[in-house]
Short mmCIF file of C-alpha atoms in Angstrom, two decimals:
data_model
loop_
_atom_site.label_atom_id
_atom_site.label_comp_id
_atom_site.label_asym_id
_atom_site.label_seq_id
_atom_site.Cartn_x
_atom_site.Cartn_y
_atom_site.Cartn_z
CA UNK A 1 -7.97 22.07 2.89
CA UNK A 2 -9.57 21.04 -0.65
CA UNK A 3 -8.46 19.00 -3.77
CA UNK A 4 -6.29 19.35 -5.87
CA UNK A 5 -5.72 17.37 -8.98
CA UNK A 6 -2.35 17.35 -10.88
CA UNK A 7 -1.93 15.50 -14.77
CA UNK A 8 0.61 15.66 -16.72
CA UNK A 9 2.51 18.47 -15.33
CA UNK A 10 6.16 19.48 -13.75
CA UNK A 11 7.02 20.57 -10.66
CA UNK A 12 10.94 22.00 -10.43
CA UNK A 13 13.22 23.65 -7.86
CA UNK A 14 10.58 24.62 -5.86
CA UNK A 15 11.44 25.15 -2.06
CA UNK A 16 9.63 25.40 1.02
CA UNK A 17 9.81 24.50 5.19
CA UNK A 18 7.74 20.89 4.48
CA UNK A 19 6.49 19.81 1.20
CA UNK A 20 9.33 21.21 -1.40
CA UNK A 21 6.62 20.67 -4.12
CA UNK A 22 3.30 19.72 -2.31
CA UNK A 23 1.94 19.81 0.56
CA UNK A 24 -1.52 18.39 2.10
CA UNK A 25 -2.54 18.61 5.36
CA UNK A 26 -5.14 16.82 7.02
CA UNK A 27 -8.25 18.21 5.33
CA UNK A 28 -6.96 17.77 1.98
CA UNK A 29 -7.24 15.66 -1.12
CA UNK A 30 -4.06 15.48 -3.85
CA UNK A 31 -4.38 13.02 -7.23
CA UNK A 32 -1.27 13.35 -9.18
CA UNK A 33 -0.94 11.72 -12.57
CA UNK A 34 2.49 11.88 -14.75
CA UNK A 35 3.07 13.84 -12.53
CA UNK A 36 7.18 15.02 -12.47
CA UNK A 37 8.76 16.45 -9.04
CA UNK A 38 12.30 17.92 -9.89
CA UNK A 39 15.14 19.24 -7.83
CA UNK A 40 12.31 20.23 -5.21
CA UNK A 41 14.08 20.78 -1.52
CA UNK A 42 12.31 21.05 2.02
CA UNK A 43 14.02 22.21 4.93
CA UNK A 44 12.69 19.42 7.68
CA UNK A 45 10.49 16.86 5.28
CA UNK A 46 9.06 15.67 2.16
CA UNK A 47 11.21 17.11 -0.54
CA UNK A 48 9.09 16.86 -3.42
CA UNK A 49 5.64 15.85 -1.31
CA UNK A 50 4.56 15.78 1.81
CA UNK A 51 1.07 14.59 3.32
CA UNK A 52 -0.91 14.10 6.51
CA UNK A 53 -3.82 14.05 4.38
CA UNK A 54 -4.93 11.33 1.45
CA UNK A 55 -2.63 11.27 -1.74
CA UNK A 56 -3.13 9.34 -5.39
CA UNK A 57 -0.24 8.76 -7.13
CA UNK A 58 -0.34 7.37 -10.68
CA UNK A 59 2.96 7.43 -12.86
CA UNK A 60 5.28 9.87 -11.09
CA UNK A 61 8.46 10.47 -11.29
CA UNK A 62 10.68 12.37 -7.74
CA UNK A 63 13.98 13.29 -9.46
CA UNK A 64 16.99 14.66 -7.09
CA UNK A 65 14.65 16.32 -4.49
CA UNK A 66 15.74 16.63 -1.04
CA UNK A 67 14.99 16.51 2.23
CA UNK A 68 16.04 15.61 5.89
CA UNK A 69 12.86 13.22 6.33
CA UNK A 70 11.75 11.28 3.10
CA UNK A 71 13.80 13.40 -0.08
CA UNK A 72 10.64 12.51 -2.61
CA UNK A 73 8.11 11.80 -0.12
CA UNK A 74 6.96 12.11 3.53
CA UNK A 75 3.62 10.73 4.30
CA UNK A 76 2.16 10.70 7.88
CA UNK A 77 -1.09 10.97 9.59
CA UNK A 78 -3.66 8.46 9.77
CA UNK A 79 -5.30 8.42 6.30
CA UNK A 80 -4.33 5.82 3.62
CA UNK A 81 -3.16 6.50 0.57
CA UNK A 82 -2.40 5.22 -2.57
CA UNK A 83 0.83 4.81 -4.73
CA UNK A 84 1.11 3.12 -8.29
CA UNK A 85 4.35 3.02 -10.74
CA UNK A 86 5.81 5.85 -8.77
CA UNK A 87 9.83 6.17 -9.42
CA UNK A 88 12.67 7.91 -7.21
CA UNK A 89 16.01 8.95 -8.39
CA UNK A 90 18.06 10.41 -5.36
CA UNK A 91 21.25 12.04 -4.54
CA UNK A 92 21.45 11.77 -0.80
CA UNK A 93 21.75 8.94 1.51
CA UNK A 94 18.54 10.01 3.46
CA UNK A 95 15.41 8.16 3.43
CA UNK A 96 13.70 8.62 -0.17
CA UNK A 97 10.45 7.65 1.26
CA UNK A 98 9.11 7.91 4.80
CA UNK A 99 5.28 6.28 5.50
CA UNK A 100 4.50 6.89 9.06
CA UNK A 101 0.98 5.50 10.61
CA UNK A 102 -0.06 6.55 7.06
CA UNK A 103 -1.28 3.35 5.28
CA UNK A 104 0.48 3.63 1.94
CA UNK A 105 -1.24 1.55 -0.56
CA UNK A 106 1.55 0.32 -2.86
CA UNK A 107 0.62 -1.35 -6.63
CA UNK A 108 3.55 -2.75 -7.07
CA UNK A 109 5.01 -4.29 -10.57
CA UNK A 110 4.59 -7.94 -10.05
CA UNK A 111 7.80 -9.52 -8.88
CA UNK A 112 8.30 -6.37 -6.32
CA UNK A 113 6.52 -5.20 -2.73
CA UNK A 114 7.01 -2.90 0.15
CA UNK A 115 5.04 -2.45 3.72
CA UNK A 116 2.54 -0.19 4.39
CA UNK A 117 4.43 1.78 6.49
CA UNK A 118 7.73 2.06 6.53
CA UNK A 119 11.10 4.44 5.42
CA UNK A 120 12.44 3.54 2.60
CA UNK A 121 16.38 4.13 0.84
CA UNK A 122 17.74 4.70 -2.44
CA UNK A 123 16.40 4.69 -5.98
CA UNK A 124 13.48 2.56 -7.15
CA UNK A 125 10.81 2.13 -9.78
CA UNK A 126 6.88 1.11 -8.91
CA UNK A 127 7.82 -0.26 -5.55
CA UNK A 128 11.36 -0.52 -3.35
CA UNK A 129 11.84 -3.88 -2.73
CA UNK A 130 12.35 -7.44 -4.60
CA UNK A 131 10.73 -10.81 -3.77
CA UNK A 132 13.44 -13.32 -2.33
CA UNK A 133 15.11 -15.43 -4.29
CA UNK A 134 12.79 -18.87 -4.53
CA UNK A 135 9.89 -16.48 -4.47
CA UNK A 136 7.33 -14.95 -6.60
CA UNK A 137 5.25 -12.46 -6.87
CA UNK A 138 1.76 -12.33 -9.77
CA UNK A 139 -0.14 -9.98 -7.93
CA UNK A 140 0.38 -6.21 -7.32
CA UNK A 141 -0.30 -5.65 -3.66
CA UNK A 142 2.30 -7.21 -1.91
CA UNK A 143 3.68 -6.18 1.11
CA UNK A 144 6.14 -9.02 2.35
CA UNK A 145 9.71 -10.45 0.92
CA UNK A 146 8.34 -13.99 0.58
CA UNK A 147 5.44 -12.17 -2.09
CA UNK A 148 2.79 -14.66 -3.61
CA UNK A 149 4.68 -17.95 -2.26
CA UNK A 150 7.46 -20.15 -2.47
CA UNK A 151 8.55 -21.03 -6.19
CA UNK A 152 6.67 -24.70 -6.51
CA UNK A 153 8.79 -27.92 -7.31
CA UNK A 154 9.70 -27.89 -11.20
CA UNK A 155 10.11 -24.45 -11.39
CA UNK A 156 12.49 -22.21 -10.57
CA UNK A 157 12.08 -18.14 -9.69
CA UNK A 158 15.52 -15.74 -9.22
CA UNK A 159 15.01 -12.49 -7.18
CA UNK A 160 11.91 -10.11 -8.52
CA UNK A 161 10.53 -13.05 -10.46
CA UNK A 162 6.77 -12.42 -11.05
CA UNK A 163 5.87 -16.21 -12.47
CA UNK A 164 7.72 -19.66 -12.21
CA UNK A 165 9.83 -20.29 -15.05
CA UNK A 166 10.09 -24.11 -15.45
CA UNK A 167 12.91 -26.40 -15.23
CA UNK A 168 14.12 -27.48 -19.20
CA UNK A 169 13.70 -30.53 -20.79
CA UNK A 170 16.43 -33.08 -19.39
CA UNK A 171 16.36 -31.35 -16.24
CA UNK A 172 13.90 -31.81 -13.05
CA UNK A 173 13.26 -29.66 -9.91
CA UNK A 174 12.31 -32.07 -7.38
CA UNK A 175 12.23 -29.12 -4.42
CA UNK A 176 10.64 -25.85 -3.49
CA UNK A 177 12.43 -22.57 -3.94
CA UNK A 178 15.17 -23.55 -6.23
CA UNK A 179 16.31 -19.46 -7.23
CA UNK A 180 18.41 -20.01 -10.71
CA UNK A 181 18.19 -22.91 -14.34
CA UNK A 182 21.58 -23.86 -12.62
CA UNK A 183 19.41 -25.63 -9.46
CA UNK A 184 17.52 -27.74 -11.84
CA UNK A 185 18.63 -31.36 -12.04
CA UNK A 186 19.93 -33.80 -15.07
CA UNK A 187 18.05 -36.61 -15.48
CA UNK A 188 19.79 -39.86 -14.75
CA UNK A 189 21.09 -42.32 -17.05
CA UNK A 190 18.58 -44.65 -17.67
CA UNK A 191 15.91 -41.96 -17.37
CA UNK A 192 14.88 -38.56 -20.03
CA UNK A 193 12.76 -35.79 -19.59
CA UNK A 194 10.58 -34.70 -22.57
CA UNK A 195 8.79 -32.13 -20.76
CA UNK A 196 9.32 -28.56 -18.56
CA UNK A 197 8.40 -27.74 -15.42
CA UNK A 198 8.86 -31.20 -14.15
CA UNK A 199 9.34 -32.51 -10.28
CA UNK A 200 11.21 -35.89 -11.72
CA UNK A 201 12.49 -38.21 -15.01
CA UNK A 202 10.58 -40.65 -16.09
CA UNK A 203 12.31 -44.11 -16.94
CA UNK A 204 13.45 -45.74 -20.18
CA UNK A 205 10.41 -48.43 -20.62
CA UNK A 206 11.64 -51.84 -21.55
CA UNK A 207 13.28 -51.96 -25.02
CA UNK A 208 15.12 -49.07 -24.64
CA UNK A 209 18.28 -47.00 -23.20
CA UNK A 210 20.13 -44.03 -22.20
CA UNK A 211 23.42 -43.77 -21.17
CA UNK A 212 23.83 -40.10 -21.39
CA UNK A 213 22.46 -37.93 -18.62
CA UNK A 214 20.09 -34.86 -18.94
CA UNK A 215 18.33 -36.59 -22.09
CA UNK A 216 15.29 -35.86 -23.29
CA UNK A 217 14.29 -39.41 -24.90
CA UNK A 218 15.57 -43.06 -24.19
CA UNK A 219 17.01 -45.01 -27.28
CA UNK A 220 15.96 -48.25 -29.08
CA UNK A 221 17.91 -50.93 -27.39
CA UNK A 222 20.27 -52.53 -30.46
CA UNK A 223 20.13 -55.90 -32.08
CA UNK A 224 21.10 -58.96 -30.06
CA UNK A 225 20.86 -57.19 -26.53
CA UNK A 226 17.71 -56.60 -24.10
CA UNK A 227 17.13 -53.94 -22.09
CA UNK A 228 14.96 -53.83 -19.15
CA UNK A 229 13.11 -50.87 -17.58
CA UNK A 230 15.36 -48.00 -17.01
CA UNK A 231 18.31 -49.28 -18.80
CA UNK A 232 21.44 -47.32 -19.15
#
């Protein structure tokens, strides 16, 4: 049992049954920050950490540790915990991170998320997974794919895209969840776009043309011809 609080200090090839580099059971407290776990190994779990009691990570770093349950990090139990800017390098095709019945509270880098609970593979940095494609994500507790909500009409958001980046001038986005520039639209002939982010053209008033598509003004109709509204 007790506290213990960790800054700005390195923990390397350290070995041990659970918990390569740490270890808190249920009585006890850890707060880790810049904080660097390296080339730690545990027999059964949690190669560079592992808690069933409450853990604080702040800008850590688990670099080749291993494990047969969660290489950087095991966390069960039933006490939440909390995770920010955390990053996992790994070697081994085992889990990297296993959460079990242990709320971990993820502040994720906008554009990213993860669940509570969960076992998670592979390398990542601040949280594990990406908001879909047509998604975003402007907040930092996330903790589904589809993140803050679907990219609005005029805009356009490719995977891990924290805000809406607007359809160009010329172009329109006249649907939800377009994913990539390329899904934005050219405005008609007879019709220009002066503006981004739009969800449509607007027409040529009366008096002038466009012939071209994906314009961003109309022209001045030319001597001895008319043009009516929306002229090409």
């Amino acid at each position: 049992g007790g506290m213990l609080v960790l800054i700005n200090s390195t923990l390397s090839r350290c070995h041990a049954t659970i918990g390569g580099g740490l270890f808190a059971d249920k009585t006890s407290k850890i707060f880790a920050t810049h904080v660097n776990m390296d080339v730690c190994t545990a027999m059964i779990k949690g190669g560079g950490l592992a808690a069933n009691g409450f853990i604080q990570l702040d800008s850590s770093v688990f670099l080749n540790n291993t494990a047969s349950l969660g290489s950087a990090m095991d966390v069960e139990g039933n006490v939440p915990s909390r995770v920010s800017r955390m990053s996992v390098v790994t070697t081994t095709q085992m889990s990297s991170v296993r959460s079990m019945n242990a709320a971990l509270e993820w502040i994720c880098k906008p554009g990213t998320w993860a669940p509570a609970v969960g076992i998670f593979f592979g390398d990542f940095e601040h949280c594990p997974y990406s908001c879909y494609p047509g998604f975003y994500g402007n907040t930092t507790d996330l903790r589904i794919p589809t993140c803050t909500a679907k990219c609005p009409a005029g805009y356009y958001c490719a995977q891990e895209t924290a805000n809406p980046v607007p359809c160009p001038r010329g172009k329109f986005g006249n649907s939800e969840g377009l994913s990539s520039e390329a899904q934005c639209v050219d405005c008609s002939q007879g019709k220009f776009n002066n503006q981004t982010g739009q969800r449509a053209c607007t027409a040529c008033a009366a008096g002038k043309f466009q012939r071209l598509s994906g314009r961003i003004s109309c022209d001045i109709c030319p001597a001895k011809y008319y043009c009516e509204e929306e002229t090409s």
